Coordinates of C-alpha atoms in Angstrom, one line a residue:
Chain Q
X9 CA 38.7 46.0 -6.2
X10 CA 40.1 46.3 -9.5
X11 CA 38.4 44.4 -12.9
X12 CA 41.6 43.2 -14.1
X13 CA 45.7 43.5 -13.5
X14 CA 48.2 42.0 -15.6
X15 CA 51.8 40.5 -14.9
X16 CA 55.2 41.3 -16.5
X17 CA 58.3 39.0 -16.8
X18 CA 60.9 41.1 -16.4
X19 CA 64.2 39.7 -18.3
X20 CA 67.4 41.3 -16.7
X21 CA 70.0 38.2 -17.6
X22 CA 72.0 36.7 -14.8
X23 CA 72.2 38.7 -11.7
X24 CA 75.7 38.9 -10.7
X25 CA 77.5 40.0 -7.1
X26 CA 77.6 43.9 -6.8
X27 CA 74.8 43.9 -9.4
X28 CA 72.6 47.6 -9.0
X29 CA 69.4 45.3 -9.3
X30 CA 67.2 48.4 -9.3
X31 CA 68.6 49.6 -12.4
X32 CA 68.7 45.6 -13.8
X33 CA 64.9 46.1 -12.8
X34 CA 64.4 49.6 -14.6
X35 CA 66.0 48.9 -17.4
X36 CA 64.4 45.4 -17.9
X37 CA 60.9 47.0 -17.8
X38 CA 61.2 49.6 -20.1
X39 CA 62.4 47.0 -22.5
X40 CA 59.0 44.9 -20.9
X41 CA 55.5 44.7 -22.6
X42 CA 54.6 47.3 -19.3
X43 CA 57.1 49.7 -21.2
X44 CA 58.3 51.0 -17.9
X45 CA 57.7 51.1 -14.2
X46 CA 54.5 53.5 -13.1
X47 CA 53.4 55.1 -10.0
X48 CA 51.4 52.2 -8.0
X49 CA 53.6 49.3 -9.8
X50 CA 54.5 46.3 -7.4
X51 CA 57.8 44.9 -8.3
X52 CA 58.4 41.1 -7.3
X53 CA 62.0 40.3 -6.8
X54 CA 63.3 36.5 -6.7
X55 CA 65.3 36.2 -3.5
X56 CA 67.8 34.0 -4.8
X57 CA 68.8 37.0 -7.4
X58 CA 68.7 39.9 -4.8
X59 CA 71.0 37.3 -2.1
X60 CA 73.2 37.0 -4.6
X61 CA 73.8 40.7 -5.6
X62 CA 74.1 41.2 -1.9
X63 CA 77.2 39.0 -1.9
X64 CA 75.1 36.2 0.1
X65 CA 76.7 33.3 -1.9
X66 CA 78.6 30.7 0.2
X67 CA 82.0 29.2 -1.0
X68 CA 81.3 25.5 0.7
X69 CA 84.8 24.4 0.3
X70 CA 85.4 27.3 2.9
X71 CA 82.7 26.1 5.3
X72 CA 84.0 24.1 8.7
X73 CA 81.1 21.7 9.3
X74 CA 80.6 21.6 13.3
X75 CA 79.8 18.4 14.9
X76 CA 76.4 18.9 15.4
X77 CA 76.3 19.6 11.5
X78 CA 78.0 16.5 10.7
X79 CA 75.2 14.8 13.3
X80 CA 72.7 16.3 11.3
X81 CA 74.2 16.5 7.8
X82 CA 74.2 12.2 8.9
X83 CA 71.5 12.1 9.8
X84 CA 69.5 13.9 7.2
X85 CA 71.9 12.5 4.5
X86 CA 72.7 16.0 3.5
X87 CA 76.4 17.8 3.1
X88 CA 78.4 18.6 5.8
X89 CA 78.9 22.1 4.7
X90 CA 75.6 22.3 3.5
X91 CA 74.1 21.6 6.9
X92 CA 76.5 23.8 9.0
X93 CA 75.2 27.1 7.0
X94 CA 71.4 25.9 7.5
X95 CA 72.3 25.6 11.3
X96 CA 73.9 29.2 10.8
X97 CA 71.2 30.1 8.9
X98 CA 68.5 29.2 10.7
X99 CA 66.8 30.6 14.2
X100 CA 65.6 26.9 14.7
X101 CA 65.7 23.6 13.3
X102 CA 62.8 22.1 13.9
X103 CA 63.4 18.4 12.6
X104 CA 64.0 17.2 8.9
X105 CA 63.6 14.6 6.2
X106 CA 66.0 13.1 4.0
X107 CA 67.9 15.9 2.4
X108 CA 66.3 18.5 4.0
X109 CA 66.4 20.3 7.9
X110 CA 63.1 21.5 8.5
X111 CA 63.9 25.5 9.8
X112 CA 62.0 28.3 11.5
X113 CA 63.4 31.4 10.4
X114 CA 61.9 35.0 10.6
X115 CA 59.1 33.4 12.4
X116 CA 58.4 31.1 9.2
X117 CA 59.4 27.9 8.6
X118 CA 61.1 26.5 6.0
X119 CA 63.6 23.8 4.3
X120 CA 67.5 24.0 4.9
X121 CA 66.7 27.6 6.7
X122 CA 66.6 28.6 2.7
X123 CA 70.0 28.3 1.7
X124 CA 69.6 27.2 -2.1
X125 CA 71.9 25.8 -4.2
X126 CA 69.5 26.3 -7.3
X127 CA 70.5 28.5 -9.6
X128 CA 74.3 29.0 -7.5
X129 CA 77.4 29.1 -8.7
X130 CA 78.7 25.1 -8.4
X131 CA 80.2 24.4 -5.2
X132 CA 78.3 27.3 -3.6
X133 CA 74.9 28.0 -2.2
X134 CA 73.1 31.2 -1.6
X135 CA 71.3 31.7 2.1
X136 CA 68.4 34.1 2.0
X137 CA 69.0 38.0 2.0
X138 CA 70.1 38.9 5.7
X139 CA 67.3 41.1 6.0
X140 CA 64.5 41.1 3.0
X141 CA 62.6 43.5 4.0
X142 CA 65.6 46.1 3.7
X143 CA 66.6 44.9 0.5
X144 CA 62.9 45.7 -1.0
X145 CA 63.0 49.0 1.0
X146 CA 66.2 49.6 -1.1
X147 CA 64.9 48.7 -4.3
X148 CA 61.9 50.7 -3.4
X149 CA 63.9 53.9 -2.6
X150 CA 66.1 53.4 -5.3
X151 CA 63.3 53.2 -8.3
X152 CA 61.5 56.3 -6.6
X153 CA 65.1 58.5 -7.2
X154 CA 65.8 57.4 -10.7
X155 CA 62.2 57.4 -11.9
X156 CA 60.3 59.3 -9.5
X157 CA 58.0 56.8 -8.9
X158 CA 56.0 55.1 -6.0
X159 CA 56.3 51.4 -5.9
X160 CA 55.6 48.6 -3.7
X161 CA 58.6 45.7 -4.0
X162 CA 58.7 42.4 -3.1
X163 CA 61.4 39.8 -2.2
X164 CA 60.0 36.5 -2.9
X165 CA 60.6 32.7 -2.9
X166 CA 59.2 29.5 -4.1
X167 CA 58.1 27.0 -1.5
X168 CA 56.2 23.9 -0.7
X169 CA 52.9 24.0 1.8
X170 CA 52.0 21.0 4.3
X171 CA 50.4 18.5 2.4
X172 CA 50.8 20.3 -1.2
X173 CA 52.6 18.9 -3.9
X174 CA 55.0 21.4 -5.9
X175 CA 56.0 25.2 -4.9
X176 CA 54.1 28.1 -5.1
X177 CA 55.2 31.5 -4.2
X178 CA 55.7 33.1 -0.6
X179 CA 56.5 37.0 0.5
X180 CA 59.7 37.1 2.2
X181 CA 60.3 40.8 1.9
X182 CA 58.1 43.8 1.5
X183 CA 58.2 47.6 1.4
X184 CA 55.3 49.9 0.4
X185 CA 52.1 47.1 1.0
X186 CA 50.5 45.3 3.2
X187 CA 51.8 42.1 2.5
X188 CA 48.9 40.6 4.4
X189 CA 45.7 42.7 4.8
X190 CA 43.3 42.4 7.2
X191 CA 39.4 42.8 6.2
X192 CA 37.8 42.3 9.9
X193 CA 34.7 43.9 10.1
X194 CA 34.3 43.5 6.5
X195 CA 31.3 41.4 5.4
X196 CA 30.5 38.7 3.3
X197 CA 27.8 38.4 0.3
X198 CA 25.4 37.9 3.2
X199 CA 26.1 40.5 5.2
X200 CA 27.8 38.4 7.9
X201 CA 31.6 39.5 9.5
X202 CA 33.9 37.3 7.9
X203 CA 35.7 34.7 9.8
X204 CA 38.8 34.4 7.9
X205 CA 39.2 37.8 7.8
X206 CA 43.4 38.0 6.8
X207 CA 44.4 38.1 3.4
X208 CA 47.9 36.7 2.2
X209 CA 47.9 39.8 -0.7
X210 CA 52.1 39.1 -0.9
X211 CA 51.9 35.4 -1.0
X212 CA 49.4 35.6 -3.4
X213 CA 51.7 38.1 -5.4
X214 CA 54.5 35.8 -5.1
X215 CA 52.7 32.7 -6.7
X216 CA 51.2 35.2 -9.8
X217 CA 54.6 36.4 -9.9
X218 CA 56.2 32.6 -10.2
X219 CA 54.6 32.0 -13.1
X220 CA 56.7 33.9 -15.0
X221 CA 60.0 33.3 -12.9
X222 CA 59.8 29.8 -13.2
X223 CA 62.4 27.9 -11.3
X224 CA 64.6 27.4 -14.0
X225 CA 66.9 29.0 -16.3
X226 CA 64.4 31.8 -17.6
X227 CA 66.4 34.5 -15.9
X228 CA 63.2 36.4 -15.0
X229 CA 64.5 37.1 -11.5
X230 CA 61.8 39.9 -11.6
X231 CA 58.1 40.7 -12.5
X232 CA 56.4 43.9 -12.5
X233 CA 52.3 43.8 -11.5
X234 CA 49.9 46.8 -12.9
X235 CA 46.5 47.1 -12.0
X236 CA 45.8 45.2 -8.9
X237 CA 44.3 48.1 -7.0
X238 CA 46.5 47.2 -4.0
X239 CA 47.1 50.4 -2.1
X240 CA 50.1 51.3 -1.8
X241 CA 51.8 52.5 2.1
X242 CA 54.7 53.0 4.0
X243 CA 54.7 49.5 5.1
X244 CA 57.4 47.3 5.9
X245 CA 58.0 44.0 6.9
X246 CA 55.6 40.9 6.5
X247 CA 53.7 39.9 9.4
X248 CA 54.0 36.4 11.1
X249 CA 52.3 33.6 13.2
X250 CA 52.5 32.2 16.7
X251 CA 52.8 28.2 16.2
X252 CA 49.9 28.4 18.9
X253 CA 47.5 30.4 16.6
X254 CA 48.4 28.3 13.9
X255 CA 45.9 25.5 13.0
X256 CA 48.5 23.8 10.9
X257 CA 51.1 23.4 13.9
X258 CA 48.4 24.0 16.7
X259 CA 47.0 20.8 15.6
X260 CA 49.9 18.7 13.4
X261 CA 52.3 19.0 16.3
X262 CA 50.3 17.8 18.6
X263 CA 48.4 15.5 16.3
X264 CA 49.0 11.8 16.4
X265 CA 51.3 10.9 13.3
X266 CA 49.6 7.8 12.9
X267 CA 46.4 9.9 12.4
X268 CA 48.2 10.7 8.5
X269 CA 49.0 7.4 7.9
X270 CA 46.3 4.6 6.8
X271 CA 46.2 3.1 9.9
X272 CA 45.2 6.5 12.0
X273 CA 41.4 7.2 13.9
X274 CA 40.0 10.1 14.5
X275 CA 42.0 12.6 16.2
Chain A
X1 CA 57.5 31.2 -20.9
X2 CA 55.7 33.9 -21.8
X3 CA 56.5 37.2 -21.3
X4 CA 53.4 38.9 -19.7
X5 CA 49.6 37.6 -18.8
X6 CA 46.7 39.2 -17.8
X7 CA 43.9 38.1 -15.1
X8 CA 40.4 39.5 -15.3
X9 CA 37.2 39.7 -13.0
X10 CA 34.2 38.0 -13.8
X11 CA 31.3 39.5 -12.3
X12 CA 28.6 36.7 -12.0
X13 CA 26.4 38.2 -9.5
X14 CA 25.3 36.3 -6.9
X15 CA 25.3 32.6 -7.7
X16 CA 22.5 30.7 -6.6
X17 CA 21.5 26.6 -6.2
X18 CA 20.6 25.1 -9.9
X19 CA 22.3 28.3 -11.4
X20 CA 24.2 27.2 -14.5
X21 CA 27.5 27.9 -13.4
X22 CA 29.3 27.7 -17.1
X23 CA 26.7 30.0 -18.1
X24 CA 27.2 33.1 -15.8
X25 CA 30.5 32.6 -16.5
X26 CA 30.2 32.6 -20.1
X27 CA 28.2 35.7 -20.1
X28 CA 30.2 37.8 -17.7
X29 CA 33.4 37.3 -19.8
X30 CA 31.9 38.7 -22.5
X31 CA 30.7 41.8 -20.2
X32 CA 34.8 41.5 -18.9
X33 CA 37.8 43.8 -20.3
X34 CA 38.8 40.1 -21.9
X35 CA 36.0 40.7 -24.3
X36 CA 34.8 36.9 -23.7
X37 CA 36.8 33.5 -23.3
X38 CA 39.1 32.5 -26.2
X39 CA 41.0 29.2 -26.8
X40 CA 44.1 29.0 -24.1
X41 CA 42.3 30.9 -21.6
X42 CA 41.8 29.2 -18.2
X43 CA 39.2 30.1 -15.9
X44 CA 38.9 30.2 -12.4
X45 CA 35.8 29.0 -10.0
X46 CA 35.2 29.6 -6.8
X47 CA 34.5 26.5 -4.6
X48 CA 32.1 27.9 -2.8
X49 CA 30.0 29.2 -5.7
X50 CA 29.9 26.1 -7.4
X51 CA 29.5 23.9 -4.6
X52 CA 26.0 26.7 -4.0
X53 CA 24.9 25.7 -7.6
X54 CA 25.6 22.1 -7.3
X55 CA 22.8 22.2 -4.2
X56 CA 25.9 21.4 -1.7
X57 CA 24.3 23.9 1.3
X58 CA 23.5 22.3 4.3
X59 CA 20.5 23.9 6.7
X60 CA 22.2 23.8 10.3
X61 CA 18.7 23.0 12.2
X62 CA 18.4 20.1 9.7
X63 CA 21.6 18.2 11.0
X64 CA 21.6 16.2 13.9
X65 CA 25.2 15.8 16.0
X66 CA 26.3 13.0 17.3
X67 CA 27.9 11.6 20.0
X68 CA 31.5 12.0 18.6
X69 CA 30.1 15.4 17.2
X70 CA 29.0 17.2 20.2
X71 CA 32.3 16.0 21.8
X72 CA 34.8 17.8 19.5
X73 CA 32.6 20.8 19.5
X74 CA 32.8 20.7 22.9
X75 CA 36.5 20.5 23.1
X76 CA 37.5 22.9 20.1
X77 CA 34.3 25.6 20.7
X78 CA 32.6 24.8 17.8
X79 CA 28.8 24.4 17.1
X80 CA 27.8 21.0 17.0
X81 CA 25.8 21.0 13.8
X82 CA 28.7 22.3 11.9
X83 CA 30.9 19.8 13.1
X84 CA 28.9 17.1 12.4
X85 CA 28.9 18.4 8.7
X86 CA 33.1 18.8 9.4
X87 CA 32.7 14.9 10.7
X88 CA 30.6 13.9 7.5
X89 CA 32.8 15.6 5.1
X90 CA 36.3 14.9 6.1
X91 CA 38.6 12.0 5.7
X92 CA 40.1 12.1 8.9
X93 CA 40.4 14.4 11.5
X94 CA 43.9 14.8 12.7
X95 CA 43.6 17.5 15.8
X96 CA 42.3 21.4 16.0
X97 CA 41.9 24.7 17.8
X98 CA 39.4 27.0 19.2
X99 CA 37.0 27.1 16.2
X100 CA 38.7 24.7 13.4
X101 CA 39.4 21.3 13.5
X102 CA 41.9 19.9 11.1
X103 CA 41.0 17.8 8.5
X104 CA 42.2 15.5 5.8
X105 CA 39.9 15.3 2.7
X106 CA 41.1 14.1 -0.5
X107 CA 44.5 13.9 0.6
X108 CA 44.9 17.4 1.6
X109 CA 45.0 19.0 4.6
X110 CA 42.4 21.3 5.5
X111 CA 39.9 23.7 8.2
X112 CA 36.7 22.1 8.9
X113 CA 36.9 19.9 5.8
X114 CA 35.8 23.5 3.8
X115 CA 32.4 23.3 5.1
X116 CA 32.3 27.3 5.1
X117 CA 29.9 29.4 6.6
X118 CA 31.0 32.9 4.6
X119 CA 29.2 33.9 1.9
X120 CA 26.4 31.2 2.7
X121 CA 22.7 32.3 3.7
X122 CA 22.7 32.4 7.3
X123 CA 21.9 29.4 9.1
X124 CA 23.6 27.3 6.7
X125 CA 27.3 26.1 5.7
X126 CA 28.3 24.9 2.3
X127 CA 30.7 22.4 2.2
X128 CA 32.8 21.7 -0.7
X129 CA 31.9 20.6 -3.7
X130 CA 31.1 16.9 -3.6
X131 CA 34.1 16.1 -6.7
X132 CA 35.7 19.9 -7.9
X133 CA 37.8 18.1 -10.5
X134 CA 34.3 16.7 -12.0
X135 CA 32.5 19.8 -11.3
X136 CA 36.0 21.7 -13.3
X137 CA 35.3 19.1 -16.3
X138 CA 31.7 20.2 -16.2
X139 CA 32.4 23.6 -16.7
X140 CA 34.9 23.2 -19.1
X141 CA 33.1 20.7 -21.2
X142 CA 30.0 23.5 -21.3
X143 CA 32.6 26.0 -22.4
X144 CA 33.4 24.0 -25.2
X145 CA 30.2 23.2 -26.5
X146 CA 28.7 26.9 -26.2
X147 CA 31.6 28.8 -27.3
X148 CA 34.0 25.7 -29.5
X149 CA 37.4 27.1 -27.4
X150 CA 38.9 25.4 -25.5
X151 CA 40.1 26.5 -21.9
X152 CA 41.7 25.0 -18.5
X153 CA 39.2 24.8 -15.5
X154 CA 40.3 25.1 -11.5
X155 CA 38.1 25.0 -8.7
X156 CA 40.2 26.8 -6.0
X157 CA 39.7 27.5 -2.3
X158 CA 40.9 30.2 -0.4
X159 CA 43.2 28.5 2.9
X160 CA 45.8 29.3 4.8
X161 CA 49.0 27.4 5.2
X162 CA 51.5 26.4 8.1
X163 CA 53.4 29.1 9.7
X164 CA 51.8 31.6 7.2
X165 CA 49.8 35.0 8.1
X166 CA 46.4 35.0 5.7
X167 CA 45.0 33.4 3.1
X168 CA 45.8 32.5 -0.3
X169 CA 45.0 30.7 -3.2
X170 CA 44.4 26.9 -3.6
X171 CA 43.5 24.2 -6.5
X172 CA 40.9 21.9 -5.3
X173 CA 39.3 20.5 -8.6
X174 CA 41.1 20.7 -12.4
X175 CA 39.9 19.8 -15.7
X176 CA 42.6 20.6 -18.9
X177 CA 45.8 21.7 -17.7
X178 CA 48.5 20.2 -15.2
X179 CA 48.1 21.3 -11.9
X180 CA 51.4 20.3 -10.6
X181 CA 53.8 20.7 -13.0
X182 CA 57.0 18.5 -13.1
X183 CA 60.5 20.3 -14.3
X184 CA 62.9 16.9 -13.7
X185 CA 65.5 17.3 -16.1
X186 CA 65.5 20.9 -16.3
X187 CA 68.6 22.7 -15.4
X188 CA 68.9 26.3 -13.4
X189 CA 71.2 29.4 -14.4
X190 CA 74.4 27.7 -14.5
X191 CA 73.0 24.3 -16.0
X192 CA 72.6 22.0 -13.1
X193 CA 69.5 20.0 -12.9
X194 CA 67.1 21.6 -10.8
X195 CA 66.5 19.7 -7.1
X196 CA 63.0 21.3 -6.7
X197 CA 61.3 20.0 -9.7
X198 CA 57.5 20.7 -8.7
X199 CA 55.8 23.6 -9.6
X200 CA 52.4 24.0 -8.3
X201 CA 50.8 26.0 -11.3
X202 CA 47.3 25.4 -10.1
X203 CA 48.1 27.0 -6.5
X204 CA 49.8 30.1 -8.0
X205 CA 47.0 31.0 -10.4
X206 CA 44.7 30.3 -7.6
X207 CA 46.7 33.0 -5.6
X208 CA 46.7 34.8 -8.6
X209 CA 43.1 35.2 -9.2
X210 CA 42.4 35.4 -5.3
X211 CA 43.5 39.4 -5.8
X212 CA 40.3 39.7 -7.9
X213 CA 38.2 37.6 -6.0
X214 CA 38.8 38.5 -2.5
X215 CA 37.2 36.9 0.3
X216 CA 34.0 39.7 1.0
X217 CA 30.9 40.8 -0.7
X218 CA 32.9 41.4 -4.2
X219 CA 30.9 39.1 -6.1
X220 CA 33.8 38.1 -8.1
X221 CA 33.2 34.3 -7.9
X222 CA 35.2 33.3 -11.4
X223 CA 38.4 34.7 -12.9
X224 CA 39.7 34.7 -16.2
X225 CA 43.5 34.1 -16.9
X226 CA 44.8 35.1 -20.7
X227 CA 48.3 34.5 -21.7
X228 CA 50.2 33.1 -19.0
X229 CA 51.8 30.7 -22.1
X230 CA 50.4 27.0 -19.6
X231 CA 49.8 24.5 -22.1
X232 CA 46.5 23.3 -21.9
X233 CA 45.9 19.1 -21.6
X234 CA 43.5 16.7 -20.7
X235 CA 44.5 16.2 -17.4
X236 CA 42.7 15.9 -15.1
X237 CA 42.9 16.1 -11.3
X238 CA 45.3 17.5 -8.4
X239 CA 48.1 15.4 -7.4
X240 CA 48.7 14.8 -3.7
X241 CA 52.0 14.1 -1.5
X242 CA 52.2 11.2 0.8
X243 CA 52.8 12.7 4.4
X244 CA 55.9 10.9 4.6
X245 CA 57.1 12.6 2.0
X246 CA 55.6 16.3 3.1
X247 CA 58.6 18.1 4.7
X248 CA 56.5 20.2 6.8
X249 CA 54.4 16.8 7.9
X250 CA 56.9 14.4 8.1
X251 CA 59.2 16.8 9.9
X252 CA 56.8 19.2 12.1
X253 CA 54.7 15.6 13.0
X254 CA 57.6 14.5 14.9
X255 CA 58.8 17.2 16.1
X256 CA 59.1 18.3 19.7
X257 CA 56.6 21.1 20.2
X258 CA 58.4 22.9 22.2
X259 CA 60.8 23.7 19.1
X260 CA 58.3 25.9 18.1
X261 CA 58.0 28.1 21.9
X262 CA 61.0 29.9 22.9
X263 CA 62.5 26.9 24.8
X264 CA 63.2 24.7 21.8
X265 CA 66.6 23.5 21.3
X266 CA 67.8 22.2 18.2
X267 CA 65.4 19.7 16.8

C-alpha cells in the first residue's frame, strides 16, 4: 500500500450543457498544483456537473405532475413537479420524510431518486447521469486520446448514511478500478482471515474527493488523486447489495421502530 | 478551500496494551514523508489500536453469557461470549443477521457494537474504545505538549453503510476540529441557499485515510492529513441525528419490506 497520496481540487468554472468536461478536466489540472493528469491518476467527477453537461437538467415548469405525484408531493410536502421526476427517476420509492422520497435506484438507495436542485439552474433540477458508469467510461476514454494516458474516473455524489449527521461522499460511476475491492483470504495483523473482507475504495475516494468539492459554490466539480497505489483495470460499474445481505435493512426493516426511539427494548 | 492536501501513512508497528499511543504516533511522523506533525495537521487513529492501548481487549473464555446472550447467539449464529460483550457494549440492540447483530451505541448505528475480533490476538475481541472523543483529546493534548503544534484528533472506525457494497471510513471520537460541519447560509453555483447544509468532514477524512490504513496486516494504524485548509477548534465530539430525522431510518423503519424484493410497489 502506498506511504502517502495527495488530492487536487480541480477548478474548471461552471460546467455548462454540451460542456467537453474531459477537456474542462485536462485543462484544469495542468493549471492544478498536480500540473497535469499522469498515467495511474484517478479523476473524481461531481455528478451534478457531468448530469448537467449531459443535458440532464429538468425545466419543472414543463413537468406534468401525475396523481400519484401529487399524492406523494402531499404527502411528503414536497413539489409537484419535483416529485413526478423522483417517481420517473427512481426504480422504487421506498417511503419518505418531509421533503424527501426515500428511492432505490441502481440497487442503492437514496433521497428524491437524486434529482438535485443544488447547484441548478432556478426552476430546474438535475436527475443523476442516465448511466454513470458510461459517462466515467467516456471521460476515461477521452483523457487516454488527448493525453495518452491511463486513468481511473469517477462519478460521484454527496450523501447522508443511516444514522449519520451530514454527507460524505459515495461512488456512483466508475471506469478503470475496483470501486469496491475485495481482500478475502487476506489476513489481519494476527494472521486471522478477515471477516469484513470488502473494501468501499470508491466511496472512500468520493468522501477524500468532497473535501475539496464542497457542496457549495467552489466550482471544483472535479479532483484529481496521485499516489494511492490503487491498481488500476478495465473495470466498470460499481458493485451493489441485496437488502437481504444488508445488516442495515436486513435488520432496520424488520426492526421494531420503537426499538430507535427512547421507549424501545431490546430487539 | 484549499486547493490540494496530502494524506500520509504512519507506520506505528504493532500497537500493544499500555503503549503510549501519542507517542508511536509522534515518532512515526517524523520517520513519514510529512517529515513530522506541524500546526494544522490532523491526525487520524485507528479505533481499534487505541482501544488495544487503552487495555479495552476482552479474553473470550473470561466472559460468561447469559440467558438473553446465548439466545441471540442462538438466533443470529453468533458465539455467545462475543455477544455477551455485543450485549454489554451496546445501547440497544435493534435486530441482526447471520453473524452481526445491530446495534445502537452512542447514538449511532452500528455491527456488534464494534466489539471486533480482526486484528485482535486470537481468543479475544476488542471493543471500542470506552469514550474515543476523550481518548482523541488525549492524543491531541500529548501532541501539544511534546511537540507545541497544535493538530485535530479523529478516532475513526471502519463500517459499512445501508445499501452500500464495503467499507469505508467513520468518525467515532474527535478532539479540535468540527466533525460535522454546518454550511446554512451558504449559497450553490447560481446563489441559492444550499438545502443540504451538513458536511460530514470527520467521515470523509476517515474515508480518506482508510486508503492508507486498509483493513489487513498493513500496520498503518494512524494517518496524517496536511493541508486540506479545515479550521482547527476546540470542539469537541461527533454530532448525532435523531432517527426521526434520519431519512434512511425514519423512511426504511417504516417501510414495507417487501419494497426492497422484487414485488414492492411504490412505497
Amino acid at each position: 500500500m502506498s506511504r502517502w497520496y495527495a488530492v487536487y481540487a480541480l477548478e474548471t468554472g461552471l460546467i455548462r450543457e454540451g460542456d467537453d468536461v474531459a477537456e474542462k478536466v485536462v485543462a484544469a489540472a495542468e493549471a492544478a498544483a498536480c500540473g497535469g493528469i499522469r498515467d495511474g491518476d484517478i479523476l473524481l467527477l461531481a455528478e451534478s456537473a457531468v448530469a448537467t453537461a449531459e443535458g440532464r437538467t429538468v425545466r419543472l415548469d414543463e413537468v406534468v405532475p401525475s396523481d400519484e405525484a401529487r399524492r406523494l408531493a402531499e404527502r411528503y410536502a414536497i413539489d409537484p413537479a419535483i416529485t413526478e421526476v423522483v417517481l420517473r427517476e427512481s426504480d422504487r420509492v421506498v417511503g419518505g420524510i418531509p421533503g424527501f422520497l426515500l428511492t432505490l435506484k441502481n440497487g442503492t438507495l437514496l433521497p428524491n431518486a437524486g434529482a438535485d436542485h443544488s447547484n441548478a439552474p432556478d426552476g430546474t433540477v438535475v436527475p443523476l447521469p442516465r448511466d454513470p458508469d458510461a459517462s466515467a467510461g467516456r471521460v476515461r476514454a477521452a483523457v487516454r486520446a488527448r493525453l495518452g494516458v491511463n486513468t481511473g474516473v469517477l462519478v460521484i455524489d454527496s450523501r447522508t448514511h443511516a444514522m449519520r449527521l451530514g454527507c460524505s461522499g459515495v461512488a456512483i460511476g466508475c471506469a478503470g478500478l475496483s470501486a469496491v475491492v475485495d481482500e478475502s483470504g487476506r489476513r489481519d495483523l494476527f494472521g486471522r482471515e478477515l471477516e469484513v473482507t470488502k473494501r468501499a475504495v470508491g466511496d472512500c475516494l468520493a468522501s477524500a474527493a468532497e473535501l475539496l468539492m464542497g457542496e457549495a459554490d467552489e466550482c471544483v466539480p472535479a479532483v484529481l488523486v496521485r499516489g494511492t497505489g490503487i491498481e488500476l483495470n478495465e473495470e466498470y460499474g460499481i458493485p451493489t447489495i441485496d437488502a437481504s445481505e444488508c445488516l442495515f435493512m436486513g435488520a432496520a426493516l424488520h426492526a421494531d421502530p420503537a426499538a430507535f426511539d427512547g421507549e424501545g427494548k431490546p430487539e
